[in-house]
Amino acid sequence: MRKALITGITGQDGAYLSRFLLQRGYAVHGLLRRSASADVIGERLRWLGVIDDVVLHDGNLTDLSSAVRVVREIQPDEVYNLGAQSFVHASWQQPLLTGTVTGMGAVNVLEALRLECPTARFYQASSSEMFGKIQQEIQTERTPFYPRSPYAAAKLYAHWMTINYRESFGLHTSCGILFNHESPLRGIEFVTRKITDAVARIKLGTAREVKLGNIHAKRDWGHAADYVRAMWMMLQQDKPDDYVVATGRSTSIEEFCGMAFGYVGLDWHEFVKTDSHLLRPAEVEVLHGDAGKAREKLGWTPAIKLEDMVAEMVEADLQRHRARSTVVMPGIADLGKVAH
Ligand code: NDP
Ligand code: GDR
């Protein structure tokens, strides 16, 4: 039985990847950081029905000794480094933590592999945010990077360190430069889920409006279930490499609002307000990827259309709010005054 270790297993991608690997017969292990909310931390894995099928190991990306211990114990065939402080907006408020977790954390895992399990294959969750202030209209693996946030700079460090470990030590390390991908399990602070959650609450009469920042920004949005398949495909290649994963369609926040509100028969113009406090110190205005290399070399193409994903997300939020079992996946209102 092949063994996979996933950091960030409790996040959106970690949950979808766990399900994907379990379906393929893997033994799935995850690194779990200590939390005071241990009863709710596995909610995404529970939502997908896999919480009892994965093995969780205490550890933290910032703690080299825990990475070494877990890798030594498991001796994984494949390691997926998905753990990160992944919210771009928060990275300006917590730049050092973001650098430590999102940047150095990856190197802790790489070091653990070099020392304890150098034959394991390694996946690094790189990001389209590294393109930042875009240098080419359509971004590929060859587009120069221009990071625009502490998050993007941290990801770029981890990206180049992953390539360095491949070239310096011969480790089988690959980077997936993934564009935005969403799902009903997306964190509530990200714009797509913030919108679909608001749509559900407005439709059900428990909210009257939603405040957003820059609604003119454009993103290339795919579905997380499609994107975790690309991660796995990268590690099945004989030669490690780096790949852009994107849909090739760029859509504005406004257009996303139109789809989500339109799905329940509402006009978004009546409910979306803009709030300058939600603008970022530096914005990534537009991202638009070309996944031609992943298509040709991996045979990867996305299967889920944006419109279908929006419908799935709105339906899931309607279901959550109707059930009112929102303790584990709180609505925006429940998050109090945190500025997202
Ligand atoms: P999430 O924010 O949903 O998940 C992040 C995960 O990292 C959580 O499991 C979190 O644990 C864990 N984590 C955070 N800090 C630590 C730490 N110090 N030690 C151990 N684990 C930690 O992210 P996604 O699932 O959306 O994304 C997965 C990865 O892909 C991230 O690295 C992200 O930056 C990257 N990425 C995401 C894209 C997207 O559109 N989703 C696009 C491109 C890249 P906890 O549950 O305890 O908070
Ligand atoms: P992003 O995702 O920063 O692209 O990072 P997010 O959904 O946070 O923002 C997308 C765009 O929407 C604009 N926006 C708002 N964003 C949020 N969160 N809240 C708002 O109210 C709001 N209003 C407008 C933002 O300014 C931005 O332009 C995600 C994360 O998953 C990263 O970890 C990952 O690396 C990248 O995608 C690719």
PDB file of C-alpha atoms and ligand atoms in Angstrom, residues 7-15 31-35 41-42 44 59-63 81-87 97 100-102 105 123-129 151 155 176-182 185-187 189-190 220-222 224 227 231, ligand 1:
ATOM      1  CA  THR A   7       0.592  18.866   5.406  1.00  0.00           C
ATOM      2  CA  GLY A   8      -2.463  21.128   5.555  1.00  0.00           C
ATOM      3  CA  ILE A   9      -4.734  18.087   5.573  1.00  0.00           C
ATOM      4  CA  THR A  10      -7.484  20.003   7.414  1.00  0.00           C
ATOM      5  CA  GLY A  11      -7.684  22.698   4.729  1.00  0.00           C
ATOM      6  CA  GLN A  12      -9.777  22.750   1.571  1.00  0.00           C
ATOM      7  CA  ASP A  13      -7.251  21.003  -0.669  1.00  0.00           C
ATOM      8  CA  GLY A  14      -6.075  18.637   2.054  1.00  0.00           C
ATOM      9  CA  ALA A  15      -9.594  17.279   2.433  1.00  0.00           C
ATOM     10  CA  LEU A  31       0.219  16.650   9.839  1.00  0.00           C
ATOM     11  CA  LEU A  32      -2.150  18.246  12.342  1.00  0.00           C
ATOM     12  CA  ARG A  33      -1.238  21.387  14.233  1.00  0.00           C
ATOM     13  CA  ARG A  34      -2.356  21.593  17.830  1.00  0.00           C
ATOM     14  CA  SER A  35      -5.551  23.596  18.205  1.00  0.00           C
ATOM     15  CA  ILE A  41     -10.676  21.147  13.169  1.00  0.00           C
ATOM     16  CA  GLY A  42     -11.445  18.085  11.024  1.00  0.00           C
ATOM     17  CA  ARG A  44     -13.795  19.406   6.060  1.00  0.00           C
ATOM     18  CA  GLY A  59       3.167  18.487  14.361  1.00  0.00           C
ATOM     19  CA  ASN A  60       3.700  21.960  13.066  1.00  0.00           C
ATOM     20  CA  LEU A  61       5.339  23.235   9.889  1.00  0.00           C
ATOM     21  CA  THR A  62       7.399  25.695  11.914  1.00  0.00           C
ATOM     22  CA  ASP A  63       8.890  22.895  14.003  1.00  0.00           C
ATOM     23  CA  ASN A  81       3.065  20.235   1.229  1.00  0.00           C
ATOM     24  CA  LEU A  82      -0.256  22.097   1.328  1.00  0.00           C
ATOM     25  CA  GLY A  83       0.085  23.673   4.777  1.00  0.00           C
ATOM     26  CA  ALA A  84       0.337  27.472   4.776  1.00  0.00           C
ATOM     27  CA  GLN A  85      -0.959  30.758   6.109  1.00  0.00           C
ATOM     28  CA  SER A  86      -2.873  30.994   2.849  1.00  0.00           C
ATOM     29  CA  PHE A  87      -4.963  34.161   3.176  1.00  0.00           C
ATOM     30  CA  LEU A  97       4.347  34.403  10.570  1.00  0.00           C
ATOM     31  CA  THR A 100       7.801  31.331   8.676  1.00  0.00           C
ATOM     32  CA  VAL A 101       4.897  29.002   7.895  1.00  0.00           C
ATOM     33  CA  THR A 102       4.377  29.476   4.169  1.00  0.00           C
ATOM     34  CA  GLY A 105       7.719  25.628   6.595  1.00  0.00           C
ATOM     35  CA  TYR A 123       4.736  18.292  -4.115  1.00  0.00           C
ATOM     36  CA  GLN A 124       4.918  22.015  -3.271  1.00  0.00           C
ATOM     37  CA  ALA A 125       1.739  24.104  -3.371  1.00  0.00           C
ATOM     38  CA  SER A 126       3.037  27.086  -5.337  1.00  0.00           C
ATOM     39  CA  SER A 127       0.629  29.825  -6.326  1.00  0.00           C
ATOM     40  CA  SER A 128      -0.440  32.068  -9.189  1.00  0.00           C
ATOM     41  CA  GLU A 129      -0.068  34.900  -6.653  1.00  0.00           C
ATOM     42  CA  TYR A 151       2.222  35.725   1.113  1.00  0.00           C
ATOM     43  CA  LYS A 155       5.485  31.239  -1.701  1.00  0.00           C
ATOM     44  CA  GLY A 176       2.205  23.063  -8.962  1.00  0.00           C
ATOM     45  CA  ILE A 177       1.619  26.742  -9.755  1.00  0.00           C
ATOM     46  CA  LEU A 178      -2.070  26.581  -9.051  1.00  0.00           C
ATOM     47  CA  PHE A 179      -4.487  29.365  -9.888  1.00  0.00           C
ATOM     48  CA  ASN A 180      -7.425  30.041  -7.545  1.00  0.00           C
ATOM     49  CA  HIS A 181      -9.578  27.029  -6.873  1.00  0.00           C
ATOM     50  CA  GLU A 182     -12.709  26.964  -4.806  1.00  0.00           C
ATOM     51  CA  LEU A 185     -15.097  23.735   1.531  1.00  0.00           C
ATOM     52  CA  ARG A 186     -13.352  27.027   0.716  1.00  0.00           C
ATOM     53  CA  GLY A 187     -12.512  29.104   3.787  1.00  0.00           C
ATOM     54  CA  GLU A 189     -12.741  34.613   4.277  1.00  0.00           C
ATOM     55  CA  PHE A 190     -12.003  34.058   0.580  1.00  0.00           C
ATOM     56  CA  ASP A 220      -8.975  32.279 -13.073  1.00  0.00           C
ATOM     57  CA  TRP A 221     -11.199  30.116 -10.857  1.00  0.00           C
ATOM     58  CA  GLY A 222     -11.320  26.312 -10.945  1.00  0.00           C
ATOM     59  CA  ALA A 224     -10.467  22.136  -5.886  1.00  0.00           C
ATOM     60  CA  TYR A 227      -6.906  20.635  -8.958  1.00  0.00           C
ATOM     61  CA  MET A 231      -1.144  17.459  -7.878  1.00  0.00           C
TER      62      MET A 231
HETATM   63  P1  NDP B   1      -6.331  26.361   3.485  1.00  0.00           P
HETATM   64  O1  NDP B   1      -6.077  27.703   4.090  1.00  0.00           O
HETATM   65  O2  NDP B   1      -7.726  25.863   3.366  1.00  0.00           O
HETATM   66  O3  NDP B   1      -5.510  25.261   4.330  1.00  0.00           O
HETATM   67  C1  NDP B   1      -4.259  25.539   4.895  1.00  0.00           C
HETATM   68  C2  NDP B   1      -3.832  24.375   5.757  1.00  0.00           C
HETATM   69  O4  NDP B   1      -2.550  24.670   6.343  1.00  0.00           O
HETATM   70  C3  NDP B   1      -4.769  24.070   6.941  1.00  0.00           C
HETATM   71  O5  NDP B   1      -4.870  22.667   7.089  1.00  0.00           O
HETATM   72  C4  NDP B   1      -4.035  24.675   8.117  1.00  0.00           C
HETATM   73  O6  NDP B   1      -4.356  24.076   9.357  1.00  0.00           O
HETATM   74  C5  NDP B   1      -2.607  24.342   7.725  1.00  0.00           C
HETATM   75  N1  NDP B   1      -1.613  25.109   8.483  1.00  0.00           N
HETATM   76  C6  NDP B   1      -1.557  26.443   8.670  1.00  0.00           C
HETATM   77  N2  NDP B   1      -0.518  26.770   9.442  1.00  0.00           N
HETATM   78  C7  NDP B   1       0.110  25.597   9.779  1.00  0.00           C
HETATM   79  C8  NDP B   1       1.237  25.292  10.557  1.00  0.00           C
HETATM   80  N3  NDP B   1       1.961  26.221  11.169  1.00  0.00           N
HETATM   81  N4  NDP B   1       1.595  23.980  10.664  1.00  0.00           N
HETATM   82  C9  NDP B   1       0.886  23.016  10.059  1.00  0.00           C
HETATM   83  N5  NDP B   1      -0.198  23.251   9.290  1.00  0.00           N
HETATM   84  C10 NDP B   1      -0.594  24.533   9.158  1.00  0.00           C
HETATM   85  O7  NDP B   1      -5.618  26.348   2.064  1.00  0.00           O
HETATM   86  P2  NDP B   1      -6.045  25.590   0.697  1.00  0.00           P
HETATM   87  O8  NDP B   1      -6.425  24.210   1.020  1.00  0.00           O
HETATM   88  O9  NDP B   1      -6.940  26.469  -0.059  1.00  0.00           O
HETATM   89  O10 NDP B   1      -4.664  25.615  -0.096  1.00  0.00           O
HETATM   90  C11 NDP B   1      -3.703  24.584   0.078  1.00  0.00           C
HETATM   91  C12 NDP B   1      -2.331  25.119  -0.284  1.00  0.00           C
HETATM   92  O11 NDP B   1      -2.319  25.560  -1.632  1.00  0.00           O
HETATM   93  C13 NDP B   1      -1.876  26.331   0.533  1.00  0.00           C
HETATM   94  O12 NDP B   1      -0.480  26.223   0.687  1.00  0.00           O
HETATM   95  C14 NDP B   1      -2.217  27.520  -0.340  1.00  0.00           C
HETATM   96  O13 NDP B   1      -1.374  28.610  -0.031  1.00  0.00           O
HETATM   97  C15 NDP B   1      -1.933  26.931  -1.704  1.00  0.00           C
HETATM   98  N6  NDP B   1      -2.676  27.483  -2.811  1.00  0.00           N
HETATM   99  C16 NDP B   1      -4.050  27.546  -2.732  1.00  0.00           C
HETATM  100  C17 NDP B   1      -4.787  27.980  -3.800  1.00  0.00           C
HETATM  101  C18 NDP B   1      -6.275  28.066  -3.737  1.00  0.00           C
HETATM  102  O14 NDP B   1      -6.853  28.754  -4.594  1.00  0.00           O
HETATM  103  N7  NDP B   1      -6.927  27.390  -2.795  1.00  0.00           N
HETATM  104  C19 NDP B   1      -4.120  28.375  -5.064  1.00  0.00           C
HETATM  105  C20 NDP B   1      -2.678  28.235  -5.034  1.00  0.00           C
HETATM  106  C21 NDP B   1      -2.004  27.795  -3.956  1.00  0.00           C
HETATM  107  P3  NDP B   1      -5.615  24.582  10.256  1.00  0.00           P
HETATM  108  O15 NDP B   1      -6.806  23.826   9.728  1.00  0.00           O
HETATM  109  O16 NDP B   1      -5.206  24.162  11.616  1.00  0.00           O
HETATM  110  O17 NDP B   1      -5.732  26.064  10.064  1.00  0.00           O
END
